[in-house]
GROMACS .gro file of C-alpha atoms in nm:
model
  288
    1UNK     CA    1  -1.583   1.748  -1.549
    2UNK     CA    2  -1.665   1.611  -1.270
    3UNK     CA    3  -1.560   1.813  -0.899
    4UNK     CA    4  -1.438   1.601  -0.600
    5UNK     CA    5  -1.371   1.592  -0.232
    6UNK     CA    6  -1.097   1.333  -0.092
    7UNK     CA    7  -1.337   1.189   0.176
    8UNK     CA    8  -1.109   0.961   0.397
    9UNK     CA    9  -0.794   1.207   0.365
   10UNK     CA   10  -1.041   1.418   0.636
   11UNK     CA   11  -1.218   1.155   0.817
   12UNK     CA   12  -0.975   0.868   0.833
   13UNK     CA   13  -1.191   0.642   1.077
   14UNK     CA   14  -1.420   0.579   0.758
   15UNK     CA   15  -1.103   0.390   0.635
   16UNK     CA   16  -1.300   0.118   0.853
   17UNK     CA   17  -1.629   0.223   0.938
   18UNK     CA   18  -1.871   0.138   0.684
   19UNK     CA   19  -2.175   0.274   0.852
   20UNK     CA   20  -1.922   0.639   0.891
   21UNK     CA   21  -1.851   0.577   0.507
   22UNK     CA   22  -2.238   0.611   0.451
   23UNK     CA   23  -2.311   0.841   0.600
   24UNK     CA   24  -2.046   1.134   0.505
   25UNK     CA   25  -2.115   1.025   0.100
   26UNK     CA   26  -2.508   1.089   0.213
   27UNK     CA   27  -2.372   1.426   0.370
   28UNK     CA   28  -2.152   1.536   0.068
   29UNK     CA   29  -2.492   1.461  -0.194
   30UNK     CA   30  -2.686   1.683   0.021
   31UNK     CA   31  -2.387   1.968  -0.042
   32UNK     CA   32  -2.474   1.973  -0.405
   33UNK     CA   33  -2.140   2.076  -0.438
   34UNK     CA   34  -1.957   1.751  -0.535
   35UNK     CA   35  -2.033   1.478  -0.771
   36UNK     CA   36  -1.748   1.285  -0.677
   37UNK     CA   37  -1.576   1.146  -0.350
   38UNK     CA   38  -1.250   0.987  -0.311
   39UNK     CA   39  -1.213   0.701  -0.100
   40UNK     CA   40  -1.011   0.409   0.076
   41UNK     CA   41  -1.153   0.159   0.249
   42UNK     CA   42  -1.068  -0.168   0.468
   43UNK     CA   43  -1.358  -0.410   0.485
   44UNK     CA   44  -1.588  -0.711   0.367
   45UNK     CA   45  -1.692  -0.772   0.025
   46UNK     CA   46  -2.049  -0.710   0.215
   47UNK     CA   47  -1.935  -0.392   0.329
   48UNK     CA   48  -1.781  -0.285  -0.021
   49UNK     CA   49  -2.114  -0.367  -0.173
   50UNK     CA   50  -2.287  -0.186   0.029
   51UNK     CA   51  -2.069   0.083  -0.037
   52UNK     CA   52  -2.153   0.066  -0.419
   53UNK     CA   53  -2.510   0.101  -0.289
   54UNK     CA   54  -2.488   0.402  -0.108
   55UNK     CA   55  -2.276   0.548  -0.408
   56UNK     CA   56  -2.546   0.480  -0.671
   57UNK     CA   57  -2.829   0.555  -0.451
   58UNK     CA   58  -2.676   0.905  -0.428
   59UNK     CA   59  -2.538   0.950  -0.759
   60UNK     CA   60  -2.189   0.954  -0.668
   61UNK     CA   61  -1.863   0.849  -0.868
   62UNK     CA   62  -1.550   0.703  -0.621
   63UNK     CA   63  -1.242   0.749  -0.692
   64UNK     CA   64  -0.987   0.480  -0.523
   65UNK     CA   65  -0.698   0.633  -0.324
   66UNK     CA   66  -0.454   0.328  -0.369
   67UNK     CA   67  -0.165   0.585  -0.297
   68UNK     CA   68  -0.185   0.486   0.075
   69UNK     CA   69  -0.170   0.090   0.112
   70UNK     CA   70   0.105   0.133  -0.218
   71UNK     CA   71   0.281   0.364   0.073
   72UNK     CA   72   0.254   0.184   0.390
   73UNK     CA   73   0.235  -0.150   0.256
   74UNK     CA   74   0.584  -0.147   0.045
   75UNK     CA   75   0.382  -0.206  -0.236
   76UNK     CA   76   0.654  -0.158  -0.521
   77UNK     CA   77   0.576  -0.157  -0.907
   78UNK     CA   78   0.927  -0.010  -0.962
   79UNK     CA   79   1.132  -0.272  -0.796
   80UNK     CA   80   1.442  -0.371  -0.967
   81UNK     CA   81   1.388  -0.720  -0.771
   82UNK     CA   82   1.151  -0.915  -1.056
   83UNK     CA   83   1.017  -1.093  -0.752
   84UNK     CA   84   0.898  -0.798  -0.559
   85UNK     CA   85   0.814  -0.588  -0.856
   86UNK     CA   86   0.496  -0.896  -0.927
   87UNK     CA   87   0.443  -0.971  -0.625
   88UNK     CA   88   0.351  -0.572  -0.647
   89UNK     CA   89   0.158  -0.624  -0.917
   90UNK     CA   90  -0.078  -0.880  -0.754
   91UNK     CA   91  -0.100  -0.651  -0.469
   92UNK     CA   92  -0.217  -0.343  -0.638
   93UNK     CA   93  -0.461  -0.648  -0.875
   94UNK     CA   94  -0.601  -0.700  -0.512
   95UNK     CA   95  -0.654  -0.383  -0.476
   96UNK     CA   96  -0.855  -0.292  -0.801
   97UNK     CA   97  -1.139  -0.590  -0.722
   98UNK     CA   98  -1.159  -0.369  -0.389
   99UNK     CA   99  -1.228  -0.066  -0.642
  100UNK     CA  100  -1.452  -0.250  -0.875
  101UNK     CA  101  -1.669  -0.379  -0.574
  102UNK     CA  102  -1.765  -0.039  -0.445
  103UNK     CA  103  -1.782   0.066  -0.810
  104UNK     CA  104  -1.533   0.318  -0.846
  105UNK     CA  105  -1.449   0.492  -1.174
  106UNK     CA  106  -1.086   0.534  -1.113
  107UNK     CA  107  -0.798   0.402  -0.888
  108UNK     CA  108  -0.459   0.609  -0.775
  109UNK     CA  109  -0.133   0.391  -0.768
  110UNK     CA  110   0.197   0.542  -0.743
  111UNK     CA  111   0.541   0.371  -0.819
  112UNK     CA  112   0.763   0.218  -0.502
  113UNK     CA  113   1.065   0.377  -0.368
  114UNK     CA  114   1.345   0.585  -0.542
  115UNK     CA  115   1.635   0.376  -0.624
  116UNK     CA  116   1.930   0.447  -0.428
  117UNK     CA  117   2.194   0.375  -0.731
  118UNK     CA  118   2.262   0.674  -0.939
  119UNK     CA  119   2.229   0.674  -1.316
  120UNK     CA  120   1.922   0.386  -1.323
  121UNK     CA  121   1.636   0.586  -1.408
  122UNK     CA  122   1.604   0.415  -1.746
  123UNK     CA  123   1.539   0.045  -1.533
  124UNK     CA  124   1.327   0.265  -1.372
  125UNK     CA  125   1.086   0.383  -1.636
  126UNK     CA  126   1.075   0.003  -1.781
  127UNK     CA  127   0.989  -0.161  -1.477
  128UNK     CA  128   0.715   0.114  -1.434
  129UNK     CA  129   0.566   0.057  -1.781
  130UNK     CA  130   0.546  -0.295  -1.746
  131UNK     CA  131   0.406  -0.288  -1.398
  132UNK     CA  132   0.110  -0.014  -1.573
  133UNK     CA  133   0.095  -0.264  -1.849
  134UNK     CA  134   0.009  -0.609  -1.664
  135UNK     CA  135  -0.222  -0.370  -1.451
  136UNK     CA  136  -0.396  -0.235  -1.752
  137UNK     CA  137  -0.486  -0.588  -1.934
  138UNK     CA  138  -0.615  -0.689  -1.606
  139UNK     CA  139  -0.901  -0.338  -1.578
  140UNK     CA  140  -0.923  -0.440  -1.940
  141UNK     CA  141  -1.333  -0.454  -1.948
  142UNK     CA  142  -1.372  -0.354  -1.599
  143UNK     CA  143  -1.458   0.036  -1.674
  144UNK     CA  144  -1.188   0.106  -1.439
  145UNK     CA  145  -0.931   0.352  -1.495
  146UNK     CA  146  -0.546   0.340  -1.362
  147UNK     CA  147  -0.413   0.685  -1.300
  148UNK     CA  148  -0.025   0.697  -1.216
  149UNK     CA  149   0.034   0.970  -0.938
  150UNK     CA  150   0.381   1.119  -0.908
  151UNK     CA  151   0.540   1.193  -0.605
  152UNK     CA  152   0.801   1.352  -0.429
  153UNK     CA  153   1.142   1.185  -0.505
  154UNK     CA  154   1.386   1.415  -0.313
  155UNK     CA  155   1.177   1.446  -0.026
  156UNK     CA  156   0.922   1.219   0.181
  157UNK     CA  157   0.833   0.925   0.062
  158UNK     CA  158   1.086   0.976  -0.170
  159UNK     CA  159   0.927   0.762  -0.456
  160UNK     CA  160   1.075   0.658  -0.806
  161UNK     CA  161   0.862   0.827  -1.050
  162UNK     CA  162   0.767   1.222  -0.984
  163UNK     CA  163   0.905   1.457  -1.215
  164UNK     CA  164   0.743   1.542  -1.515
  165UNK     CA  165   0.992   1.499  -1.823
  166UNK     CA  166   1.036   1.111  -1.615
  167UNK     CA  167   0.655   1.083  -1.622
  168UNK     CA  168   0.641   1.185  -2.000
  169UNK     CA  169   0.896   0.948  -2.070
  170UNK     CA  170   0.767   0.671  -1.936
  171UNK     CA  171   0.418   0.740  -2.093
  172UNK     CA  172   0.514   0.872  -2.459
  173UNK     CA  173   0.467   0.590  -2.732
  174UNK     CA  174   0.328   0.353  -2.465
  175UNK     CA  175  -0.037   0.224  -2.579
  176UNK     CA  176  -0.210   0.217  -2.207
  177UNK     CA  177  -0.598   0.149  -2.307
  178UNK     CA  178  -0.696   0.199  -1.922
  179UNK     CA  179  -0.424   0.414  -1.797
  180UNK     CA  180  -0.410   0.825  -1.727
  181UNK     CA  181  -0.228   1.050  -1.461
  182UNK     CA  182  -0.328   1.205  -1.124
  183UNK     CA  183  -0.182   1.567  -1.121
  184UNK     CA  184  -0.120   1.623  -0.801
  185UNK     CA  185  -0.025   2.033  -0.728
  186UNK     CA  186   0.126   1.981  -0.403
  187UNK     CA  187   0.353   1.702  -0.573
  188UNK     CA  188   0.493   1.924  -0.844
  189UNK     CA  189   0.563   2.206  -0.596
  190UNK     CA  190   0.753   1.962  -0.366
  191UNK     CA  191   0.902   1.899  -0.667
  192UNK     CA  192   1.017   2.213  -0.753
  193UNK     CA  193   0.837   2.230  -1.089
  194UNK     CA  194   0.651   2.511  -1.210
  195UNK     CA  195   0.277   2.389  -1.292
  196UNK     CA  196   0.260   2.596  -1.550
  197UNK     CA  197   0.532   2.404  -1.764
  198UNK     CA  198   0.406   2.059  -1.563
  199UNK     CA  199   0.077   2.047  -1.663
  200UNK     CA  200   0.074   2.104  -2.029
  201UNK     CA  201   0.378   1.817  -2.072
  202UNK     CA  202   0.182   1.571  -1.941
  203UNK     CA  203  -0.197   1.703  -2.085
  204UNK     CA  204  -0.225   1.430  -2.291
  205UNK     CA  205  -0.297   1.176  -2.041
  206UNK     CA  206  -0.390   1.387  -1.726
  207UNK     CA  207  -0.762   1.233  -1.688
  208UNK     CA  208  -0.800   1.290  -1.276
  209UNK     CA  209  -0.657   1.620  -1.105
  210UNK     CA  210  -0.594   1.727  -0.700
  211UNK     CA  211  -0.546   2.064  -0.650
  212UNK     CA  212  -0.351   2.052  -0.293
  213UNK     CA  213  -0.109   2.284  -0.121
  214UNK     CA  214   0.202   2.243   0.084
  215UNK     CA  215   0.463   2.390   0.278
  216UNK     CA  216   0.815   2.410   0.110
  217UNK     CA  217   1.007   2.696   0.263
  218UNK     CA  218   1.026   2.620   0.591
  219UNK     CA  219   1.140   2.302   0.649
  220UNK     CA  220   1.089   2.315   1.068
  221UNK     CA  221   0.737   2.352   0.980
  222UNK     CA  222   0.561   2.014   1.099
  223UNK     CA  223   0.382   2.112   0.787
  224UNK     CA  224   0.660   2.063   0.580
  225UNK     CA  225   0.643   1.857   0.278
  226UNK     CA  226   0.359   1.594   0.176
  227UNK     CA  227   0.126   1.731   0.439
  228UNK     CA  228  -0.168   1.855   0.173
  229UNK     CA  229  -0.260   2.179   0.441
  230UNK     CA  230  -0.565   2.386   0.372
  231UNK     CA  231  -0.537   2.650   0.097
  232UNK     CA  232  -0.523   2.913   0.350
  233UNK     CA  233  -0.246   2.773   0.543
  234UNK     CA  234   0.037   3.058   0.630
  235UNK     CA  235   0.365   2.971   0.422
  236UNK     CA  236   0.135   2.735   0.174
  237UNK     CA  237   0.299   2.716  -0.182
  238UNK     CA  238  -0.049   2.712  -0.312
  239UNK     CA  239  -0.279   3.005  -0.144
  240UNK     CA  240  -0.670   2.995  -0.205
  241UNK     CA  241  -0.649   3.300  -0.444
  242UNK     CA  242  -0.366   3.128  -0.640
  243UNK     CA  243  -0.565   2.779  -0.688
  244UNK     CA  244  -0.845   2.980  -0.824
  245UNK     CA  245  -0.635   3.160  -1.035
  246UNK     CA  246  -0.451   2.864  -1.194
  247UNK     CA  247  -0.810   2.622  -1.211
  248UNK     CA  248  -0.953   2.873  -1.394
  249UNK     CA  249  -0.652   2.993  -1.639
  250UNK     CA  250  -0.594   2.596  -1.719
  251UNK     CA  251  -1.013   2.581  -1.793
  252UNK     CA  252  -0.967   2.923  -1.964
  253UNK     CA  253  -0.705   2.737  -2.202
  254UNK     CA  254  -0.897   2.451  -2.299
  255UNK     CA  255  -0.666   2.251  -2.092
  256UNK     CA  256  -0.932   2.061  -1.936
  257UNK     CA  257  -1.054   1.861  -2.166
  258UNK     CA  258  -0.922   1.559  -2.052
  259UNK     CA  259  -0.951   1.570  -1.697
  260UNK     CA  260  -1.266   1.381  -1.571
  261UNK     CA  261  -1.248   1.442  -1.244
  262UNK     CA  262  -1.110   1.776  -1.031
  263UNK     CA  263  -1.090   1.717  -0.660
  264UNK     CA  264  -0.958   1.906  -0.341
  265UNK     CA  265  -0.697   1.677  -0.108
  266UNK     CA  266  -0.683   1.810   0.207
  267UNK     CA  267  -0.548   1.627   0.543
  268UNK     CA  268  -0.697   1.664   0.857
  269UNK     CA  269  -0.535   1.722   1.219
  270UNK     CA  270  -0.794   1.641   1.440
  271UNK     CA  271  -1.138   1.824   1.443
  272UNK     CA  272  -1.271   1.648   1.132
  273UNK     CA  273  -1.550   1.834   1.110
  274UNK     CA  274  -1.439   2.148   1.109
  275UNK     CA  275  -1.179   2.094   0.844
  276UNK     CA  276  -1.500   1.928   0.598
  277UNK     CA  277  -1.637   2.282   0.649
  278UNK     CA  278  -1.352   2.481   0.562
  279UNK     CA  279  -1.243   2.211   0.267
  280UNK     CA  280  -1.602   2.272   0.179
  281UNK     CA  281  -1.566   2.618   0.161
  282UNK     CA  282  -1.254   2.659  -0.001
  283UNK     CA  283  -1.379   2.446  -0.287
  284UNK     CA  284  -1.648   2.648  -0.337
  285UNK     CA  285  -1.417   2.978  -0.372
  286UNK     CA  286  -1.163   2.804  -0.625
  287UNK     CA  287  -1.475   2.656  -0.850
  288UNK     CA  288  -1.747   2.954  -0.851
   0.00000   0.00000   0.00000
């Protein structure tokens, strides 16, 4: 297994900034403490290839963070509008060249918006499997991998597909070549769900993991919700000493196996720097 930092989640200008992009990847192989960094970016195909460059150069795997344009851009694979729902689909196709020019191994989508009609989830789950299956003949060959991130659904962004049992659903009997799961802590906790029953349900196709916090109990926090706060974050569902704990109990039960990649998502309030450092550090308690 491979252990990642979500790069542009802390330094946001690199969303843009090529030259910024470089030069943190160059700063995170001189850690020695990651082999993998997880990225979005906004740019030329020049500027993507170089990208790959700097990635190979430094023996780096990328990981695509798709969940933000599929966010802000209304990007919807769930859509019970046919139109929408491939028009989606050709989005989120856009988005995978993106991935494939900087070389990454794997990209994060995540479904659109909840529906607002009760009793649907069924529609649901079928427009989410064929959305993951047009997306998966299209990686076919690429050595990209799709992994499906749940999200919140009762609380911001309020997205269609979060819980487990739904996620399980959607992906038992399916026959996905190029398609796993992000498990996302912070999202199960916002969920309500324990990740001790989460995680082994969904084992069988969890390939790509973010351990992540969040603030649940008090809602005035600005905190509150999809935030991803350092570990050490008063109020945090997910304290430092508890993400150690649970890493190492799920690698302690051969539950591991599958997961390729194991990364930290933190976001960053200002002071970029500092909050590298302290991601840094935090990694390094949870992993030693």
């Amino acid at each position: 297994m491979k252990h990642g930092i979500c790069l542009t989640t802390i330094y946001p200008g690199a969303i843009t900034d090529s030259r910024l992009m470089a030069g943190l990847i160059r700063k995170v192989r001189d850690l020695e403490l990651f082999q993998c960094v997880e990225i979005y970016f906004e740019g030329s195909p020049g500027e993507e290839a170089a990208i790959q460059k700097t990635l190979a150069d430094a023996g780096i795997t990328a990981v695509y963070l798709g969940g933000l344009p599929v966010k802000r851009d209304g990007i919807d694979l769930t859509s019970k509008s046919e139109r929408v729902r491939q028009k989606s689909v050709e989005m989120c196709k856009r988005h995978m060249d993106h991935a494939n020019r900087m070389g990454c191994s794997k990209i994060v989508i995540a479904s659109g918006p909840d529906w607002e009609e009760t009793g649907c989830r069924e529609q649901i789950a079928e427009c989410m499997r064929g959305s993951l299956g047009e997306l998966d003949r299209y990686v076919e060959g690429s050595g990209i991998q799709i992994c499906l991130e749940p999200f919140p659904v009762k609380t911001e962004p309020y997205l269609a597909v979060g819980e487990s049992m739904f996620v399980h659903g959607i992906f038992t009997g399916s026959d996905f070549r190029n398609v796993g799961i992000t498990f996302d802590t912070s999202h199960f906790l916002q969920i309500g769900e324990n990740l001790e029953e989460s995680f082994p349900l969904l084992k069988p196709w969890i390939s790509h993991m973010h351990l992540a916090n969040c603030v649940m109990k008090d809602k005035t926090s600005p905190l509150y919700g999809d935030k991803h706060p350092l570990f050490c974050q008063e109020g945090g569902s997910l304290g430092i000493e508890d993400a150690r704990a649970y890493y190492q109990r799920l690698n302690r039960e051969e539950l591991l196996q599958k997961v390729e990649i194991c990364s930290v998502e933190i976001i960053s309030r200002g002071r970029e720097d500092w909050y590298f450092d302290a991601v840094c550090k935090e990694a390094e308690s949870i992993w030693r």
